[in-house]
mmCIF file of C-alpha atoms in Angstrom:
data_model
loop_
_atom_site.group_PDB
_atom_site.id
_atom_site.type_symbol
_atom_site.label_atom_id
_atom_site.label_comp_id
_atom_site.label_asym_id
_atom_site.label_seq_id
_atom_site.Cartn_x
_atom_site.Cartn_y
_atom_site.Cartn_z
ATOM 1 C CA MET A 12 95.186 25.916 40.038
ATOM 2 C CA GLU A 13 94.124 23.312 42.565
ATOM 3 C CA GLN A 14 93.174 25.886 45.176
ATOM 4 C CA PRO A 15 90.477 27.585 42.998
ATOM 5 C CA LYS A 16 89.040 24.142 42.165
ATOM 6 C CA LYS A 17 88.929 23.150 45.822
ATOM 7 C CA LYS A 18 87.425 26.493 46.646
ATOM 8 C CA TYR A 19 84.770 26.030 43.927
ATOM 9 C CA LYS A 20 83.911 22.498 45.132
ATOM 10 C CA GLY A 21 83.823 23.749 48.672
ATOM 11 C CA LYS A 22 81.091 26.243 47.774
ATOM 12 C CA TRP A 23 78.818 23.366 46.709
ATOM 13 C CA ARG A 24 79.438 21.553 49.976
ATOM 14 C CA ASN A 25 79.281 24.490 52.361
ATOM 15 C CA GLN A 26 76.433 24.022 54.770
ATOM 16 C CA TYR A 27 73.738 26.599 55.307
ATOM 17 C CA ARG A 28 70.884 26.712 57.760
ATOM 18 C CA LEU A 29 67.350 27.547 56.779
ATOM 19 C CA VAL A 30 65.595 28.903 59.893
ATOM 20 C CA VAL A 31 61.919 29.794 60.293
ATOM 21 C CA LEU A 32 61.313 32.263 63.160
ATOM 22 C CA ASN A 33 58.276 33.742 64.809
ATOM 23 C CA ASP A 34 58.242 37.354 63.700
ATOM 24 C CA ASP A 35 56.972 38.599 67.047
ATOM 25 C CA THR A 36 58.968 36.539 69.542
ATOM 26 C CA PHE A 37 61.859 35.486 67.298
ATOM 27 C CA GLU A 38 61.276 31.958 68.530
ATOM 28 C CA GLU A 39 62.770 29.335 66.225
ATOM 29 C CA ARG A 40 59.999 27.224 64.671
ATOM 30 C CA PHE A 41 61.860 25.221 62.069
ATOM 31 C CA SER A 42 65.419 24.837 60.837
ATOM 32 C CA LEU A 43 67.029 22.841 58.091
ATOM 33 C CA LYS A 44 70.638 22.323 57.118
ATOM 34 C CA LEU A 45 71.233 22.717 53.393
ATOM 35 C CA THR A 46 74.034 22.767 50.878
ATOM 36 C CA ARG A 47 74.007 24.076 47.345
ATOM 37 C CA LEU A 48 74.462 20.537 46.056
ATOM 38 C CA ASN A 49 71.428 19.293 48.009
ATOM 39 C CA VAL A 50 69.255 22.152 46.776
ATOM 40 C CA PHE A 51 70.324 21.562 43.185
ATOM 41 C CA THR A 52 69.714 17.810 43.462
ATOM 42 C CA VAL A 53 66.278 18.204 45.031
ATOM 43 C CA THR A 54 65.279 20.817 42.439
ATOM 44 C CA LEU A 55 66.450 18.611 39.547
ATOM 45 C CA VAL A 56 64.661 15.521 40.876
ATOM 46 C CA SER A 57 61.480 17.507 41.491
ATOM 47 C CA ALA A 58 61.563 18.895 37.938
ATOM 48 C CA VAL A 59 62.040 15.410 36.478
ATOM 49 C CA LEU A 60 59.187 14.017 38.569
ATOM 50 C CA LEU A 61 56.922 16.929 37.586
ATOM 51 C CA VAL A 62 57.633 16.436 33.871
ATOM 52 C CA GLY A 63 57.115 12.678 34.164
ATOM 53 C CA LEU A 64 53.806 13.000 36.024
ATOM 54 C CA THR A 65 52.569 15.610 33.547
ATOM 55 C CA THR A 66 53.465 13.375 30.618
ATOM 56 C CA PHE A 67 51.716 10.425 32.269
ATOM 57 C CA PHE A 68 48.513 12.366 32.876
ATOM 58 C CA ILE A 69 48.471 13.723 29.341
ATOM 59 C CA ALA A 70 49.172 10.370 27.677
ATOM 60 C CA PHE A 71 47.110 7.961 29.789
ATOM 61 C CA THR A 72 44.236 9.938 31.319
ATOM 62 C CA PRO A 73 41.243 11.844 29.869
ATOM 63 C CA VAL A 74 42.980 15.091 30.827
ATOM 64 C CA ARG A 75 44.567 15.166 27.374
ATOM 65 C CA GLU A 76 41.142 15.808 25.806
ATOM 66 C CA PHE A 77 41.170 19.276 27.354
ATOM 67 C CA ILE A 78 44.412 20.183 25.573
ATOM 68 C CA PRO A 79 43.779 22.024 22.265
ATOM 69 C CA GLY A 80 44.795 19.930 19.248
ATOM 70 C CA TYR A 81 45.051 16.682 21.207
ATOM 71 C CA SER A 82 41.985 14.415 20.858
ATOM 72 C CA ASP A 83 41.268 10.860 21.839
ATOM 73 C CA SER A 84 41.540 8.185 19.144
ATOM 74 C CA LYS A 85 37.978 7.097 19.939
ATOM 75 C CA VAL A 86 36.775 10.653 19.439
ATOM 76 C CA ARG A 87 38.663 10.865 16.143
ATOM 77 C CA ASN A 88 37.093 7.615 14.934
ATOM 78 C CA GLU A 89 33.641 8.800 15.946
ATOM 79 C CA THR A 90 34.226 12.102 14.168
ATOM 80 C CA THR A 91 35.303 10.314 10.989
ATOM 81 C CA ALA A 92 32.256 8.046 11.131
ATOM 82 C CA LEU A 93 29.977 11.051 11.642
ATOM 83 C CA LEU A 94 31.538 12.837 8.667
ATOM 84 C CA GLN A 95 30.985 9.790 6.454
ATOM 85 C CA GLU A 96 27.412 9.450 7.670
ATOM 86 C CA THR A 97 26.848 13.160 7.048
ATOM 87 C CA ASP A 98 28.085 12.823 3.470
ATOM 88 C CA SER A 99 25.791 9.834 2.964
ATOM 89 C CA LEU A 100 22.826 11.752 4.392
ATOM 90 C CA LYS A 101 23.603 14.714 2.126
ATOM 91 C CA ALA A 102 23.583 12.453 -0.934
ATOM 92 C CA ARG A 103 20.333 10.802 0.178
ATOM 93 C CA LEU A 104 18.793 14.202 0.881
ATOM 94 C CA ALA A 105 19.708 15.366 -2.614
ATOM 95 C CA LEU A 106 17.996 12.302 -4.110
ATOM 96 C CA ASN A 107 14.928 12.885 -1.941
ATOM 97 C CA GLU A 108 14.780 16.507 -3.018
ATOM 98 C CA GLN A 109 14.855 15.418 -6.667
ATOM 99 C CA GLN A 110 12.059 12.957 -5.957
ATOM 100 C CA TYR A 111 9.974 15.600 -4.176
ATOM 101 C CA ASP A 112 10.544 17.989 -7.077
ATOM 102 C CA ARG A 113 9.186 15.341 -9.469
ATOM 103 C CA ILE A 114 6.191 14.741 -7.204
ATOM 104 C CA LYS A 115 5.561 18.482 -6.970
ATOM 105 C CA MET A 116 5.721 18.740 -10.745
ATOM 106 C CA VAL A 117 3.292 15.829 -11.064
ATOM 107 C CA LEU A 118 0.821 17.463 -8.671
ATOM 108 C CA SER A 119 0.999 20.888 -10.274
ATOM 109 C CA GLY A 120 1.455 19.729 -13.885
ATOM 110 C CA ASP A 121 4.103 22.400 -14.256
ATOM 111 C CA ILE A 122 6.248 21.383 -17.226
ATOM 112 C CA THR A 123 7.213 23.581 -20.168
ATOM 113 C CA SER A 124 6.925 22.847 -23.868
ATOM 114 C CA GLU A 125 10.710 23.177 -24.176
ATOM 115 C CA GLU A 126 11.116 20.377 -21.636
ATOM 116 C CA TYR A 127 8.748 18.182 -23.600
ATOM 117 C CA ALA A 128 10.644 18.933 -26.808
ATOM 118 C CA ARG A 129 13.826 17.803 -25.100
ATOM 119 C CA ILE A 130 12.112 14.640 -23.850
ATOM 120 C CA ASP A 131 10.787 13.837 -27.321
ATOM 121 C CA SER A 132 14.221 14.320 -28.891
ATOM 122 C CA VAL A 133 15.813 12.015 -26.293
ATOM 123 C CA ALA A 134 13.093 9.416 -26.769
ATOM 124 C CA GLN A 135 13.498 9.499 -30.533
ATOM 125 C CA ALA A 136 17.272 9.166 -30.228
ATOM 126 C CA GLU A 137 16.855 6.151 -27.928
ATOM 127 C CA THR A 138 14.213 4.345 -29.989
ATOM 128 C CA THR A 139 15.290 5.106 -33.546
ATOM 129 C CA ILE A 140 16.841 2.090 -35.276
ATOM 130 C CA SER A 141 18.579 2.272 -38.618
ATOM 131 C CA LEU A 142 17.062 -0.605 -40.573
ATOM 132 C CA SER A 143 19.714 -0.274 -43.257
ATOM 133 C CA ASP A 144 22.248 -1.645 -40.789
ATOM 134 C CA PHE A 145 20.406 -4.943 -40.366
ATOM 135 C CA THR A 146 19.281 -7.665 -42.705
ATOM 136 C CA PRO A 147 16.979 -9.842 -40.570
ATOM 137 C CA SER A 148 16.826 -13.516 -41.355
ATOM 138 C CA ARG A 149 13.693 -15.673 -41.155
ATOM 139 C CA GLU A 150 14.726 -16.965 -37.711
ATOM 140 C CA ASP A 151 15.358 -13.406 -36.548
ATOM 141 C CA SER A 152 11.908 -12.301 -37.733
ATOM 142 C CA LEU A 153 10.250 -15.163 -35.850
ATOM 143 C CA LEU A 154 12.187 -14.275 -32.723
ATOM 144 C CA ARG A 155 11.160 -10.629 -33.035
ATOM 145 C CA GLU A 156 7.493 -11.614 -33.327
ATOM 146 C CA GLU A 157 7.743 -13.798 -30.228
ATOM 147 C CA VAL A 158 9.437 -11.062 -28.199
ATOM 148 C CA ALA A 159 6.841 -8.545 -29.404
ATOM 149 C CA ARG A 160 4.028 -10.773 -28.170
ATOM 150 C CA GLU A 161 5.707 -11.197 -24.779
ATOM 151 C CA ASP A 162 6.413 -7.456 -24.487
ATOM 152 C CA LYS A 163 2.915 -6.358 -25.453
ATOM 153 C CA PHE A 164 2.207 -4.873 -22.045
ATOM 154 C CA ASN A 165 5.713 -3.714 -21.151
ATOM 155 C CA LEU A 166 6.146 -0.114 -20.024
ATOM 156 C CA ILE A 167 8.929 0.720 -22.433
ATOM 157 C CA GLU A 168 9.342 -1.376 -25.513
ATOM 158 C CA GLY A 169 12.673 -3.171 -25.576
ATOM 159 C CA ALA A 170 13.598 -2.413 -21.944
ATOM 160 C CA LYS A 171 15.015 -5.720 -20.696
ATOM 161 C CA ALA A 172 14.705 -4.861 -17.023
ATOM 162 C CA ARG A 173 10.975 -4.150 -17.385
ATOM 163 C CA THR A 174 9.812 -7.095 -19.454
ATOM 164 C CA ASN A 175 7.694 -8.471 -16.599
ATOM 165 C CA PHE A 176 6.125 -5.144 -15.562
ATOM 166 C CA VAL A 177 2.366 -5.193 -16.238
ATOM 167 C CA PHE A 178 -0.161 -2.525 -15.230
ATOM 168 C CA PHE A 179 -3.482 -3.244 -13.537
ATOM 169 C CA LYS A 180 -6.591 -1.314 -14.589
ATOM 170 C CA PRO A 181 -7.297 1.351 -11.942
ATOM 171 C CA VAL A 182 -10.948 1.549 -13.051
ATOM 172 C CA VAL A 183 -13.042 0.412 -15.979
ATOM 173 C CA GLY A 184 -14.848 3.148 -17.874
ATOM 174 C CA LYS A 185 -14.994 5.436 -20.871
ATOM 175 C CA ILE A 186 -12.258 7.975 -21.567
ATOM 176 C CA SER A 187 -13.868 11.421 -21.716
ATOM 177 C CA ASN A 188 -10.679 13.467 -22.034
ATOM 178 C CA GLY A 189 -7.407 12.108 -23.378
ATOM 179 C CA TYR A 190 -3.738 12.867 -22.883
ATOM 180 C CA SER A 191 -2.609 16.189 -24.384
ATOM 181 C CA THR A 192 0.688 17.964 -23.830
ATOM 182 C CA LYS A 193 -0.589 20.989 -25.729
ATOM 183 C CA ASP A 194 -3.389 21.510 -23.196
ATOM 184 C CA LYS A 195 -1.139 20.446 -20.300
ATOM 185 C CA HIS A 196 -3.482 17.548 -19.622
ATOM 186 C CA TYR A 197 -0.914 14.924 -18.680
ATOM 187 C CA GLY A 198 -3.331 12.066 -18.090
ATOM 188 C CA VAL A 199 -6.696 10.608 -19.041
ATOM 189 C CA ASP A 200 -10.137 11.161 -17.533
ATOM 190 C CA VAL A 201 -11.998 7.892 -17.103
ATOM 191 C CA THR A 202 -15.733 8.362 -16.556
ATOM 192 C CA THR A 203 -17.382 5.847 -14.252
ATOM 193 C CA ALA A 204 -19.890 5.671 -11.408
ATOM 194 C CA VAL A 205 -19.345 7.444 -8.088
ATOM 195 C CA ASN A 206 -17.808 5.309 -5.325
ATOM 196 C CA THR A 207 -16.334 2.861 -7.839
ATOM 197 C CA PRO A 208 -13.202 1.362 -6.218
ATOM 198 C CA VAL A 209 -9.948 2.786 -7.533
ATOM 199 C CA LYS A 210 -7.219 0.159 -7.630
ATOM 200 C CA ALA A 211 -3.442 0.495 -7.673
ATOM 201 C CA ALA A 212 -2.050 0.139 -11.185
ATOM 202 C CA ALA A 213 1.035 -1.631 -9.788
ATOM 203 C CA ALA A 214 2.679 -2.504 -6.498
ATOM 204 C CA GLY A 215 4.376 0.422 -4.835
ATOM 205 C CA THR A 216 4.524 2.945 -2.002
ATOM 206 C CA VAL A 217 2.136 5.816 -1.291
ATOM 207 C CA VAL A 218 4.193 9.007 -1.497
ATOM 208 C CA PHE A 219 1.261 11.416 -1.241
ATOM 209 C CA SER A 220 -2.272 11.049 0.013
ATOM 210 C CA GLY A 221 -4.285 14.166 0.703
ATOM 211 C CA TRP A 222 -6.409 17.060 -0.487
ATOM 212 C CA SER A 223 -5.692 19.593 -3.214
ATOM 213 C CA ALA A 224 -7.964 22.534 -3.983
ATOM 214 C CA GLU A 225 -7.744 21.946 -7.735
ATOM 215 C CA THR A 226 -7.638 18.151 -7.894
ATOM 216 C CA GLY A 227 -9.565 17.218 -4.737
ATOM 217 C CA TYR A 228 -8.582 14.005 -3.005
ATOM 218 C CA THR A 229 -5.366 12.880 -4.691
ATOM 219 C CA ILE A 230 -3.078 9.918 -4.153
ATOM 220 C CA LEU A 231 0.352 9.199 -5.684
ATOM 221 C CA LEU A 232 2.088 5.830 -5.833
ATOM 222 C CA GLU A 233 5.773 5.291 -6.506
ATOM 223 C CA HIS A 234 6.686 2.043 -8.257
ATOM 224 C CA SER A 235 9.823 0.336 -9.522
ATOM 225 C CA TYR A 236 11.936 1.757 -12.374
ATOM 226 C CA GLY A 237 11.174 5.377 -11.438
ATOM 227 C CA LEU A 238 7.445 5.127 -12.222
ATOM 228 C CA ILE A 239 4.756 7.200 -10.522
ATOM 229 C CA THR A 240 0.994 6.844 -10.954
ATOM 230 C CA VAL A 241 -1.415 9.618 -9.992
ATOM 231 C CA TYR A 242 -5.108 9.337 -9.100
ATOM 232 C CA LYS A 243 -7.033 12.642 -8.883
ATOM 233 C CA HIS A 244 -10.608 13.812 -8.093
ATOM 234 C CA CYS A 245 -11.214 10.823 -5.812
ATOM 235 C CA GLY A 246 -14.196 10.696 -3.490
ATOM 236 C CA THR A 247 -12.346 9.014 -0.616
ATOM 237 C CA LEU A 248 -8.844 7.760 0.070
ATOM 238 C CA THR A 249 -8.205 4.434 1.801
ATOM 239 C CA LYS A 250 -4.409 4.619 1.984
ATOM 240 C CA SER A 251 -2.029 6.966 3.785
ATOM 241 C CA GLN A 252 1.459 8.213 3.015
ATOM 242 C CA ASN A 253 4.203 5.543 3.230
ATOM 243 C CA ASP A 254 1.696 2.668 2.987
ATOM 244 C CA GLN A 255 2.783 -0.305 0.874
ATOM 245 C CA VAL A 256 0.192 -1.430 -1.672
ATOM 246 C CA LEU A 257 -0.127 -4.348 -4.070
ATOM 247 C CA ALA A 258 -1.203 -4.264 -7.699
ATOM 248 C CA GLY A 259 -5.000 -4.252 -7.842
ATOM 249 C CA GLU A 260 -5.403 -3.226 -4.198
ATOM 250 C CA VAL A 261 -8.140 -0.654 -3.529
ATOM 251 C CA ILE A 262 -6.593 2.713 -2.668
ATOM 252 C CA ALA A 263 -9.511 5.132 -3.183
ATOM 253 C CA SER A 264 -12.968 5.576 -4.684
ATOM 254 C CA VAL A 265 -14.179 7.552 -7.680
ATOM 255 C CA GLY A 266 -15.558 10.981 -6.842
ATOM 256 C CA ASN A 267 -16.094 14.499 -8.119
ATOM 257 C CA THR A 268 -13.836 16.552 -5.843
ATOM 258 C CA GLY A 269 -11.707 19.581 -6.615
ATOM 259 C CA GLU A 270 -12.192 22.703 -8.722
ATOM 260 C CA LEU A 271 -10.971 21.172 -12.009
ATOM 261 C CA THR A 272 -13.748 18.615 -12.400
ATOM 262 C CA ASN A 273 -17.068 18.592 -14.235
ATOM 263 C CA GLY A 274 -18.478 15.240 -13.202
ATOM 264 C CA PRO A 275 -17.661 11.920 -11.529
ATOM 265 C CA HIS A 276 -14.483 10.503 -13.038
ATOM 266 C CA LEU A 277 -10.926 9.404 -12.289
ATOM 267 C CA HIS A 278 -8.064 11.471 -13.624
ATOM 268 C CA PHE A 279 -5.152 9.036 -14.037
ATOM 269 C CA GLU A 280 -1.551 9.973 -14.871
ATOM 270 C CA LEU A 281 1.567 7.895 -15.525
ATOM 271 C CA TRP A 282 5.039 9.373 -15.039
ATOM 272 C CA SER A 283 8.448 7.851 -15.743
ATOM 273 C CA ASP A 284 11.496 9.509 -14.135
ATOM 274 C CA GLY A 285 9.602 12.807 -13.962
ATOM 275 C CA TYR A 286 8.259 12.632 -17.526
ATOM 276 C CA ALA A 287 4.572 12.182 -18.309
ATOM 277 C CA LEU A 288 3.480 9.254 -20.501
ATOM 278 C CA ASP A 289 0.185 8.586 -22.253
ATOM 279 C CA PRO A 290 -1.565 5.954 -20.091
ATOM 280 C CA ILE A 291 -3.615 4.503 -22.952
ATOM 281 C CA ASN A 292 -0.400 3.208 -24.508
ATOM 282 C CA PHE A 293 -0.032 0.848 -21.567
ATOM 283 C CA ILE A 294 -3.512 0.332 -20.058
ATOM 284 C CA ASN A 295 -6.839 -0.545 -21.665
ATOM 285 C CA PHE A 296 -9.464 1.167 -19.478
ATOM 286 C CA GLU A 297 -12.491 -0.253 -21.307
#
């Protein structure tokens, strides 16, 4: 039994010579003494070093970014931030599209009778109060009268967040054509002299300022609480889109522009969250 073991160990220690010869002259160029054990050891060490160096390059150098499925933590964080920003931009874009749809509807006056019926039903449901449920006292009646006097010029009666919102007269004149949903006339025509200054009904931002074939020079202002005021058939416009204006600031002049006009006047509209309101309920033009 010992002889086969010695013979087996001897094979690992037997020396061999690796010789490199010139193929033409058979001149010896290089020679190296080797054993099986040396070859195995060198091969094993080389493999370990190769695996270690590869692991080092992948873990601690930018080379790992070229490996599919392996990304840098910084890149992952940037990707997550971009995804969150994209979601935020999508939500903001959706809101802007809704706003532009309302502005488009205001410019074109395109609203159906069914939509107005729905608006009226919602408004009635929100404003109807069952008096049988309350028995007001004398103090309560006095308080109601005081609140009514303070809220005389509020946009929506009883809206706490809008109690200090007061409209400024765009122009002073006589109303020649009133508000009518039946005729799709969602504003009032105020007759006055040409070149009369048109003033902003409230502080806000200009969301449209330009020309329309039907309404001539038109300007739209967006205010707080989802309110939009519209000024049509102007002679000139003094404000541009995205300008910030104050209540009472001159934004245009009265004119007679556009196809849908029969004389110098200002066509004024008031919209709340995309729904037209009768301006004379909130502004005294005379």
